[in-house]
């Protein structure tokens, strides 16, 4: 809850800074955009856990929230249209700040004080309908889970010690990321490190495409401003469709939940197996998008725009869903924030890459 309140405060502060920025106070833009970015990601983090309430549609809801976050640029497009109709920017941003009251009330009265557990126990309740007699105590539940896990582990150890070990018996297979895994063990795991590489490479590819889009369009359109403007508008409008593309990825990851589990397979392993197709399709989309963007044929760039927004929706939605599946739920916020921060550091490589593209005359093919 505290994270949601802080995110709402930072976002509202950022919109207020934008509302009162002007030619006389241009420096307000820097803290404004920083506060909006930080507040927005905090709001996303607090809302992603809502997917835990939907069981068989968990990944779909998580990717839907990421798609909505991805399409949030539509708000600024609406503000631009309103500005052209005579409504001042200050009025629009003051209205956005006032809308923060709705999010604040939702955070205080609907979201739980702690994280939403997964899987949900039968007695779990949340929101204004909770009463003390029927309320759900997260600390008691997690403490009971830990006691049960420890008891089961001791029983397994005792039974293993009591049975004579055969020389042909293989050592028992232990899951590397169980519910009691520490945050440090999650960070240094191969799951996390390879997923970081996967996310960083594709995110850098998207940033390079956006950074070289205008020079590429000018080169392919023979410096025709009208043509460049038409393609730029088409690119802007395709970015608003992320909210419709992202849930497809979640449906792929949730498809196995409509079927029974395979013999000897638990739900977590089934979730991980289902995520393989999602990760593969996301990688193939990025490859196709990169190939189309390098072909010097202007009408083909419409296809590039569609593939770019589809791949970006799959990338960020699948990233959040995979972290929630592969790692303990109590570390989700920390791991999600860490992987986004580290991938942002890798994205700084776009600046030397853009300088290299400029040295080649604005041709991003190289």
Coordinates of C-alpha atoms in Angstrom, one line a residue:
X1 CA 0.0 0.0 0.0
X2 CA 2.8 2.4 0.9
X3 CA 4.4 1.8 -2.5
X4 CA 1.1 2.7 -4.2
X5 CA 0.6 5.9 -2.2
X6 CA 4.2 7.0 -2.9
X7 CA 3.8 6.3 -6.6
X8 CA 0.6 8.3 -6.7
X9 CA 2.3 11.2 -4.9
X10 CA 5.3 11.2 -7.3
X11 CA 3.1 11.0 -10.4
X12 CA 0.8 13.8 -9.2
X13 CA 3.8 16.0 -8.3
X14 CA 5.2 15.4 -11.8
X15 CA 2.0 16.5 -13.5
X16 CA 1.9 19.6 -11.3
X17 CA 5.4 20.5 -12.3
X18 CA 4.4 20.1 -15.9
X19 CA 1.3 22.3 -15.3
X20 CA 3.3 25.2 -14.0
X21 CA 6.3 24.9 -16.4
X22 CA 6.6 27.6 -18.9
X23 CA 9.2 29.5 -21.1
X24 CA 10.2 31.3 -17.9
X25 CA 10.5 28.0 -15.9
X26 CA 11.8 25.4 -18.4
X27 CA 13.9 23.7 -15.7
X28 CA 10.6 22.3 -14.2
X29 CA 10.4 19.8 -17.1
X30 CA 13.4 17.8 -15.8
X31 CA 12.0 16.9 -12.4
X32 CA 8.5 16.6 -13.9
X33 CA 9.4 13.9 -16.3
X34 CA 11.6 12.1 -13.8
X35 CA 8.8 12.1 -11.2
X36 CA 6.2 10.9 -13.8
X37 CA 8.5 8.0 -14.8
X38 CA 9.3 6.9 -11.3
X39 CA 5.7 7.3 -10.1
X40 CA 4.3 5.5 -13.1
X41 CA 6.6 2.4 -12.7
X42 CA 5.6 2.3 -9.0
X43 CA 1.9 2.3 -9.9
X44 CA 2.5 -0.5 -12.4
X45 CA 4.3 -2.6 -9.7
X46 CA 1.5 -2.2 -7.2
X47 CA -1.1 -3.1 -9.9
X48 CA 0.7 -6.1 -11.4
X49 CA 0.1 -8.2 -8.3
X50 CA -3.7 -7.9 -9.0
X51 CA -3.1 -10.7 -11.5
X52 CA -2.6 -13.1 -8.5
X53 CA -6.4 -12.8 -7.9
X54 CA -7.3 -14.3 -11.2
X55 CA -5.8 -17.8 -10.9
X56 CA -6.1 -19.4 -14.4
X57 CA -5.9 -16.0 -16.1
X58 CA -3.0 -14.6 -14.0
X59 CA -0.5 -14.1 -16.9
X60 CA -3.2 -12.5 -19.0
X61 CA -4.0 -9.9 -16.4
X62 CA -0.3 -9.1 -15.8
X63 CA 0.3 -8.6 -19.5
X64 CA -2.9 -6.5 -19.8
X65 CA -1.6 -4.1 -17.2
X66 CA 1.8 -3.9 -19.0
X67 CA 0.0 -3.2 -22.2
X68 CA -2.0 -0.5 -20.6
X69 CA 1.2 1.0 -19.3
X70 CA 2.7 0.7 -22.7
X71 CA -0.2 2.5 -24.3
X72 CA -0.3 5.3 -21.7
X73 CA 1.3 7.6 -24.3
X74 CA -2.2 8.0 -25.6
X75 CA -2.9 10.4 -22.8
X76 CA -0.4 12.9 -24.2
X77 CA -1.9 12.5 -27.6
X78 CA -5.3 13.4 -26.2
X79 CA -3.7 16.4 -24.4
X80 CA -2.2 17.5 -27.8
X81 CA -5.5 17.3 -29.5
X82 CA -7.2 19.2 -26.7
X83 CA -4.5 21.9 -26.9
X84 CA -5.2 22.3 -30.6
X85 CA -8.9 22.8 -29.7
X86 CA -8.0 25.6 -27.4
X87 CA -7.7 23.9 -24.0
X88 CA -4.5 25.0 -22.3
X89 CA -1.8 22.5 -21.2
X90 CA -2.0 23.8 -17.7
X91 CA -5.7 22.9 -17.4
X92 CA -5.0 19.4 -18.8
X93 CA -2.2 18.6 -16.4
X94 CA -4.1 20.0 -13.4
X95 CA -7.0 17.7 -14.4
X96 CA -4.5 14.8 -14.5
X97 CA -3.3 15.7 -11.0
X98 CA -6.9 15.9 -9.7
X99 CA -7.6 12.4 -11.1
X100 CA -4.9 11.1 -8.7
X101 CA -7.6 11.2 -6.0
X102 CA -9.3 8.3 -7.7
X103 CA -6.1 6.2 -7.6
X104 CA -5.4 7.2 -4.0
X105 CA -8.9 6.1 -2.8
X106 CA -8.5 2.8 -4.8
X107 CA -5.1 2.2 -3.2
X108 CA -6.3 2.9 0.3
X109 CA -9.6 1.0 0.2
X110 CA -9.1 -1.8 -2.4
X111 CA -5.5 -2.9 -2.4
X112 CA -4.2 -5.0 0.6
X113 CA -1.6 -3.6 2.9
X114 CA 0.9 -6.2 1.9
X115 CA 1.5 -8.2 -1.3
X116 CA -1.2 -10.5 -2.7
X117 CA -0.1 -14.1 -2.3
X118 CA -0.1 -16.7 -5.0
X119 CA -1.7 -19.2 -5.0
X120 CA -4.6 -17.6 -3.1
X121 CA -5.8 -19.4 0.0
X122 CA -9.6 -20.0 0.1
X123 CA -10.1 -17.5 3.0
X124 CA -8.4 -14.6 1.3
X125 CA -10.4 -11.4 1.2
X126 CA -9.4 -7.8 0.4
X127 CA -10.9 -4.3 0.0
X128 CA -13.6 -2.4 1.9
X129 CA -15.7 -5.6 2.5
X130 CA -13.0 -7.1 4.8
X131 CA -14.0 -7.4 8.4
X132 CA -11.7 -8.3 11.3
X133 CA -13.5 -11.5 12.0
X134 CA -13.2 -12.7 8.4
X135 CA -10.0 -10.9 7.4
X136 CA -7.0 -12.6 6.0
X137 CA -3.8 -12.4 7.9
X138 CA -0.9 -12.6 5.4
X139 CA 1.8 -12.9 8.1
X140 CA 0.0 -15.9 9.7
X141 CA -0.5 -17.6 6.4
X142 CA 3.2 -17.1 5.3
X143 CA 4.3 -18.2 8.8
X144 CA 2.2 -21.3 8.5
X145 CA 3.6 -22.0 5.0
X146 CA 7.1 -21.7 6.3
X147 CA 6.4 -24.1 9.3
X148 CA 4.7 -26.6 7.0
X149 CA 7.6 -26.4 4.5
X150 CA 10.2 -26.9 7.3
X151 CA 8.2 -29.8 8.8
X152 CA 7.9 -31.5 5.4
X153 CA 11.6 -31.0 4.8
X154 CA 12.5 -32.6 8.2
X155 CA 10.2 -35.5 7.4
X156 CA 11.9 -36.0 4.0
X157 CA 15.3 -35.9 5.6
X158 CA 14.4 -38.4 8.3
X159 CA 12.9 -40.8 5.8
X160 CA 15.9 -40.4 3.6
X161 CA 18.2 -41.1 6.5
X162 CA 16.2 -44.2 7.7
X163 CA 16.3 -45.8 4.2
X164 CA 19.5 -47.4 3.1
X165 CA 20.9 -45.6 0.1
X166 CA 21.6 -47.7 -2.9
X167 CA 24.8 -47.0 -4.9
X168 CA 22.8 -46.7 -8.1
X169 CA 20.4 -44.1 -6.6
X170 CA 20.9 -40.6 -8.0
X171 CA 21.0 -37.7 -5.6
X172 CA 17.6 -36.1 -5.1
X173 CA 16.7 -33.3 -7.4
X174 CA 16.1 -30.0 -5.6
X175 CA 14.5 -27.0 -7.2
X176 CA 17.0 -24.1 -7.3
X177 CA 14.3 -21.4 -6.8
X178 CA 11.9 -22.7 -4.2
X179 CA 9.6 -20.6 -2.0
X180 CA 12.2 -20.0 0.6
X181 CA 14.9 -18.8 -1.8
X182 CA 16.6 -15.6 -0.8
X183 CA 16.7 -12.5 -2.9
X184 CA 20.4 -12.9 -3.4
X185 CA 20.1 -16.5 -4.7
X186 CA 17.4 -15.3 -7.2
X187 CA 19.7 -12.5 -8.5
X188 CA 22.7 -14.7 -9.0
X189 CA 20.7 -17.6 -10.6
X190 CA 21.1 -18.4 -14.3
X191 CA 17.3 -17.8 -14.8
X192 CA 17.7 -14.2 -13.8
X193 CA 21.0 -13.5 -15.6
X194 CA 20.0 -14.9 -18.9
X195 CA 16.6 -13.3 -18.7
X196 CA 18.4 -9.9 -18.1
X197 CA 20.5 -10.5 -21.2
X198 CA 17.4 -11.4 -23.2
X199 CA 15.5 -8.3 -22.1
X200 CA 18.4 -5.9 -22.4
X201 CA 19.3 -6.9 -26.0
X202 CA 15.7 -6.5 -27.3
X203 CA 15.1 -3.3 -25.4
X204 CA 18.3 -1.8 -26.8
X205 CA 17.1 -2.8 -30.3
X206 CA 13.8 -1.0 -29.8
X207 CA 15.5 2.2 -28.5
X208 CA 17.9 2.2 -31.5
X209 CA 14.9 1.9 -33.9
X210 CA 13.1 4.8 -32.3
X211 CA 16.3 6.9 -32.2
X212 CA 17.0 6.3 -35.9
X213 CA 13.4 6.4 -37.1
X214 CA 13.3 10.0 -38.3
X215 CA 16.6 9.9 -40.2
X216 CA 15.6 6.6 -41.8
X217 CA 12.2 8.0 -42.9
X218 CA 13.8 11.2 -44.3
X219 CA 16.3 9.1 -46.3
X220 CA 13.6 6.7 -47.7
X221 CA 11.2 9.5 -48.4
X222 CA 13.9 11.6 -50.2
X223 CA 13.5 14.4 -47.6
X224 CA 9.8 14.9 -48.4
X225 CA 8.3 16.5 -45.2
X226 CA 4.7 15.5 -46.0
X227 CA 5.6 11.8 -46.5
X228 CA 7.7 11.8 -43.3
X229 CA 4.9 13.4 -41.3
X230 CA 2.4 10.8 -42.6
X231 CA 4.6 7.9 -41.6
X232 CA 5.5 9.5 -38.3
X233 CA 1.8 9.8 -37.5
X234 CA 1.2 6.2 -38.4
X235 CA 4.0 5.1 -36.1
X236 CA 2.5 7.2 -33.3
X237 CA -0.9 5.7 -33.6
X238 CA 0.4 2.2 -33.7
X239 CA 2.0 2.8 -30.3
X240 CA -1.5 3.2 -28.8
X241 CA -2.4 -0.4 -29.6
X242 CA -0.1 -2.0 -27.1
X243 CA -3.0 -2.6 -24.7
X244 CA -4.7 -4.8 -27.3
X245 CA -1.5 -6.8 -28.2
X246 CA -0.1 -7.5 -24.8
X247 CA -2.9 -9.9 -23.5
X248 CA -2.3 -12.3 -26.4
X249 CA 1.0 -13.1 -24.8
X250 CA -0.7 -13.7 -21.5
X251 CA -3.3 -16.0 -23.1
X252 CA -0.4 -18.1 -24.5
X253 CA 1.2 -18.4 -21.1
X254 CA -2.1 -19.3 -19.4
X255 CA -3.3 -21.8 -22.1
X256 CA -2.0 -24.9 -20.1
X257 CA -4.1 -24.0 -17.1
X258 CA -7.2 -25.1 -19.0
X259 CA -5.7 -28.6 -19.1
X260 CA -4.7 -31.0 -16.4
X261 CA -1.1 -31.1 -15.2
X262 CA 1.2 -33.8 -16.6
X263 CA 2.1 -36.7 -14.2
X264 CA 4.8 -35.6 -11.8
X265 CA 4.5 -31.9 -12.8
X266 CA 3.6 -29.2 -10.4
X267 CA 1.9 -25.9 -11.3
X268 CA 5.2 -23.9 -11.3
X269 CA 6.9 -26.3 -13.7
X270 CA 3.8 -26.1 -15.9
X271 CA 3.9 -22.3 -15.9
X272 CA 7.6 -22.3 -16.8
X273 CA 7.0 -24.8 -19.6
X274 CA 4.2 -22.6 -21.0
X275 CA 6.5 -19.6 -21.0
X276 CA 8.9 -21.2 -23.4
X277 CA 6.6 -20.6 -26.4
X278 CA 6.0 -17.0 -25.3
X279 CA 9.8 -16.2 -25.0
X280 CA 10.4 -17.9 -28.4
X281 CA 7.7 -15.9 -30.2
X282 CA 8.9 -12.7 -28.7
X283 CA 12.4 -13.4 -30.0
X284 CA 11.1 -14.3 -33.4
X285 CA 9.0 -11.1 -33.5
X286 CA 12.1 -9.0 -32.7
X287 CA 14.1 -10.8 -35.5
X288 CA 11.3 -10.1 -38.1
X289 CA 10.9 -6.5 -37.0
X290 CA 14.7 -6.0 -37.3
X291 CA 14.8 -7.5 -40.8
X292 CA 11.9 -5.4 -42.0
X293 CA 13.4 -2.2 -40.6
X294 CA 16.6 -2.8 -42.6
X295 CA 14.9 -3.2 -46.0
X296 CA 15.0 0.2 -47.8
X297 CA 11.4 0.1 -49.0
X298 CA 9.2 2.8 -47.6
X299 CA 5.7 1.1 -47.7
X300 CA 7.2 -1.9 -45.8
X301 CA 7.7 0.3 -42.8
X302 CA 4.0 0.1 -42.0
X303 CA 4.6 -3.6 -41.4
X304 CA 7.7 -2.7 -39.3
X305 CA 5.6 -0.4 -37.1
X306 CA 3.1 -3.2 -36.5
X307 CA 5.8 -5.7 -35.6
X308 CA 7.5 -3.2 -33.4
X309 CA 4.5 -2.4 -31.2
X310 CA 3.6 -6.1 -31.1
X311 CA 7.1 -7.2 -30.1
X312 CA 7.3 -4.4 -27.5
X313 CA 4.0 -5.4 -25.9
X314 CA 5.1 -9.1 -25.8
X315 CA 8.5 -8.1 -24.4
X316 CA 7.5 -6.1 -21.4
X317 CA 4.3 -8.1 -20.6
X318 CA 6.2 -11.4 -20.9
X319 CA 9.0 -10.0 -18.8
X320 CA 6.7 -9.2 -15.9
X321 CA 4.8 -12.5 -16.3
X322 CA 8.0 -14.6 -16.4
X323 CA 9.5 -13.0 -13.3
X324 CA 6.2 -13.7 -11.4
X325 CA 6.4 -17.3 -12.5
X326 CA 10.1 -18.2 -12.2
X327 CA 10.8 -16.5 -8.9
X328 CA 9.1 -16.4 -5.4
X329 CA 6.3 -13.9 -5.3
X330 CA 7.7 -12.1 -2.3
X331 CA 10.7 -11.0 -4.3
X332 CA 8.7 -9.9 -7.4
X333 CA 8.9 -6.1 -6.8
X334 CA 12.6 -6.2 -6.0
X335 CA 13.5 -8.4 -9.0
X336 CA 11.3 -6.5 -11.4
X337 CA 12.8 -3.1 -10.3
X338 CA 16.3 -4.5 -10.5
X339 CA 16.0 -6.1 -13.9
X340 CA 14.4 -2.9 -15.4
X341 CA 17.2 -0.8 -13.8
X342 CA 20.0 -3.0 -15.1
X343 CA 18.5 -3.2 -18.6
X344 CA 18.2 0.6 -18.6
X345 CA 22.0 0.8 -17.9
X346 CA 22.6 -1.5 -20.9
X347 CA 20.4 0.8 -22.9
X348 CA 23.0 3.6 -22.5
X349 CA 24.8 1.8 -25.3
X350 CA 22.3 3.4 -27.7
X351 CA 24.3 6.7 -27.6
X352 CA 27.5 5.3 -29.1
X353 CA 25.4 3.3 -31.5
X354 CA 23.5 6.4 -32.6
X355 CA 26.8 8.2 -33.1
X356 CA 28.0 5.3 -35.2
X357 CA 24.8 5.5 -37.3
X358 CA 25.4 9.2 -37.8
X359 CA 28.9 8.5 -39.0
X360 CA 27.5 6.2 -41.7
X361 CA 25.3 9.0 -43.0
X362 CA 22.2 8.1 -41.1
X363 CA 21.9 4.6 -42.5
X364 CA 21.0 2.3 -39.6
X365 CA 21.6 -0.9 -41.7
X366 CA 25.1 -1.2 -40.4

